[in-house]
Amino acid sequence: MHRIKSISIFIFAVFSFAGCGAFKKVSKSEATIAISAPANFKKSSIKDDELKRWSHLDIVQDTIPGMSVDKAYAELLKKKKRVKVIVGIIDSGVDIEHEDLKSVIWTNAKEMPGNGIDDDKNGYIDDIHGWNFLGDITKENYEFDRIINDKSLVDEQTYQEARKLKAKKIAEAQSGKIRMEQMLLSLKIGDSILTNYFGKPNYSFEDVKAIESQDSIIQKNKTTIQQLFAIGMPLSDLKGALEKQKKNYEELIASTDIPFTDYRKVLGDNPEDISDLKYGNNNVIGPDKNEAVHGTHVAGIVAQVRNNNLGSDGIANNVEILTVRAVPDGDEYDKDIALAIRYAVDNGAKVINGSFGKAFSPHKQWVFDAIKYAEQKDVLIVHAAGNDAKDIDFFDNFPNDSADKKTEFADNMITIGALNFEYGDKMVAKFSNIGKINVDVFAPGVKIYATTPNNTYKYLQGTSMAAPNVAGVAALIRSYYPKLSAQQVKHILMDSGVAIPFDVIVAGKLIDKRLFTEISKTGKIVNAYNALLMAKRMNKKRLFN
């Protein structure tokens, strides 16, 4: 799952302790807005109030590579009619009681709360706000561990690839554990020294940047803390994230010496039987609200209430969030994802966000069939490209819409890479996967401020954050132009984006610079303003044909 991988990769790219061809369908919308971003300007710094909603800002007016959402609301959407759009969030669980989300949570009107009866006869009892396919599970194995434990799941080649990947992950975990320990020590020392310097425990990045002391120890720790701030979290949150990542590494290292744990037994489900639907429960938050950080953040990016002076603003202003809990701390099961897609489709979702992924998919056909089912029902699926800093034209990343990485089997899925807020050659997130064929477009995914459990708000980063930014724009289009199809909305998002006409740094490696046009199918970044203009034009053409 991308949320596990993103922290460590992003940290590694930002803070290094050195020495211590395409056969896929081409974009085919009926109207084109060709806009290319300026090639020669940058914004030297970004203010805190801008950073909290930078994905809403305009690349020309604000010199920040946002999606021009504010501009769209101000100039295109005032007093315009709209319809309610249901957005399915397939994730780790959502805090549906959050102050900034509870008013936009989908409710199943066909189900009577708490009566223990499947009133709408859809197979899920009391599914008032969605369904939880994980039950009380929070932790899960990686798919390569499940394959190694049960060789019968795959062919011999895949089995050997799983063993090879496990060995690679163990080696990475061993070096990663050392890196986390070094960072935690540096954080502890640096924070202690600067707390003493400022005479207060809570200081800002601006405070640190303004330090003018010539003391060598102060200067050294100023640099350290500035680098840590650059990761995009308050230092207290960063400490927790580093400790959690260290624990994940330790668990992975230890997994070679302990018996395989079948977490699925707790659920009472056979993940190898797609016809067995009687599992899970209606608790879409999950057994521990504090573990629902990822899904709550994703939901907030799409739909947290606009202009209410709480947290930040959601992209879409007339949506309902339908939660399907299917993504654990570890790798998701193909069965859960396939059923989650079908559940969201059957309950009216017109857009589905999927901020998850993995390298192996033993039952990928189940998921492929669910994607095709969504296409038949006119549902758009927005999927995160992944946070491994790899080219997914050559590396497996599931789910996807192409069995051979070349030819699409459906035209209702769009894959999103992540942008940094720094306009220029650093605008591609260091962790983001790329792909001339298999990544469709890029969107904001670094330092995204949104809802987290228990009425809190945090910055998080990942293609997991880029995808819901695009899902929000898709929901806007489907709300204001409901007669446009999922396929049309997909191609509007791709065709109307802003083209980036210069080289960018890939995977955070200064020596790896490529034309932006070479790392995605479109060479563009999503722009809500342009997309709505194109949707209006396409809708008008449709009405007069």
PDB file of C-alpha atoms in Angstrom, residues 385 390-393 415-419 425 427-429 432-442 500 502-507 512-525:
ATOM      1  CA  ALA A 385       0.670   5.845  -9.541  1.00  0.00           C
ATOM      2  CA  LYS A 390      10.080   3.822 -10.475  1.00  0.00           C
ATOM      3  CA  ASP A 391       8.997   3.761 -14.097  1.00  0.00           C
ATOM      4  CA  ILE A 392       5.838   1.637 -14.072  1.00  0.00           C
ATOM      5  CA  ASP A 393       6.098   1.091 -17.799  1.00  0.00           C
ATOM      6  CA  THR A 415      -3.425   7.040 -13.108  1.00  0.00           C
ATOM      7  CA  ILE A 416      -1.905   9.996 -11.276  1.00  0.00           C
ATOM      8  CA  GLY A 417       1.685  10.986 -10.488  1.00  0.00           C
ATOM      9  CA  ALA A 418       2.565  13.475  -7.742  1.00  0.00           C
ATOM     10  CA  LEU A 419       3.759  17.076  -7.930  1.00  0.00           C
ATOM     11  CA  ASP A 425      12.767  21.457 -12.242  1.00  0.00           C
ATOM     12  CA  MET A 427       8.173  20.067  -9.315  1.00  0.00           C
ATOM     13  CA  VAL A 428       7.953  16.275  -9.621  1.00  0.00           C
ATOM     14  CA  ALA A 429       7.704  14.670  -6.198  1.00  0.00           C
ATOM     15  CA  SER A 432       6.513   9.584  -7.467  1.00  0.00           C
ATOM     16  CA  ASN A 433       6.394   6.753  -9.961  1.00  0.00           C
ATOM     17  CA  ILE A 434       6.516   7.797 -13.593  1.00  0.00           C
ATOM     18  CA  GLY A 435       5.581   6.206 -16.924  1.00  0.00           C
ATOM     19  CA  LYS A 436       5.252   7.518 -20.460  1.00  0.00           C
ATOM     20  CA  ILE A 437       2.535   4.916 -21.082  1.00  0.00           C
ATOM     21  CA  ASN A 438       1.099   4.078 -17.664  1.00  0.00           C
ATOM     22  CA  VAL A 439       1.000   7.396 -15.798  1.00  0.00           C
ATOM     23  CA  ASP A 440      -1.623   9.614 -17.376  1.00  0.00           C
ATOM     24  CA  VAL A 441      -1.132  12.984 -15.705  1.00  0.00           C
ATOM     25  CA  PHE A 442       0.325  14.656 -12.600  1.00  0.00           C
ATOM     26  CA  ILE A 500       5.119  21.582 -18.750  1.00  0.00           C
ATOM     27  CA  PHE A 502      11.007  21.860 -19.569  1.00  0.00           C
ATOM     28  CA  ASP A 503      13.199  19.252 -17.917  1.00  0.00           C
ATOM     29  CA  VAL A 504      12.432  18.028 -14.398  1.00  0.00           C
ATOM     30  CA  ILE A 505      14.384  16.075 -11.814  1.00  0.00           C
ATOM     31  CA  VAL A 506      13.167  12.468 -11.561  1.00  0.00           C
ATOM     32  CA  ALA A 507      13.237  10.424  -8.336  1.00  0.00           C
ATOM     33  CA  ASP A 512      18.404  12.312 -13.780  1.00  0.00           C
ATOM     34  CA  LYS A 513      16.684  15.136 -15.618  1.00  0.00           C
ATOM     35  CA  ARG A 514      14.055  14.428 -18.243  1.00  0.00           C
ATOM     36  CA  LEU A 515      11.521  16.334 -20.255  1.00  0.00           C
ATOM     37  CA  PHE A 516       8.229  16.377 -18.374  1.00  0.00           C
ATOM     38  CA  THR A 517       6.612  15.090 -21.555  1.00  0.00           C
ATOM     39  CA  GLU A 518       8.629  11.870 -21.180  1.00  0.00           C
ATOM     40  CA  ILE A 519       7.366  10.843 -17.732  1.00  0.00           C
ATOM     41  CA  SER A 520       3.622  10.662 -18.388  1.00  0.00           C
ATOM     42  CA  LYS A 521       1.313  10.066 -21.303  1.00  0.00           C
ATOM     43  CA  THR A 522       0.174  13.682 -21.527  1.00  0.00           C
ATOM     44  CA  GLY A 523       3.139  15.621 -20.169  1.00  0.00           C
ATOM     45  CA  LYS A 524       0.577  17.726 -18.304  1.00  0.00           C
ATOM     46  CA  ILE A 525      -0.623  18.647 -14.844  1.00  0.00           C
TER      47      ILE A 525
END
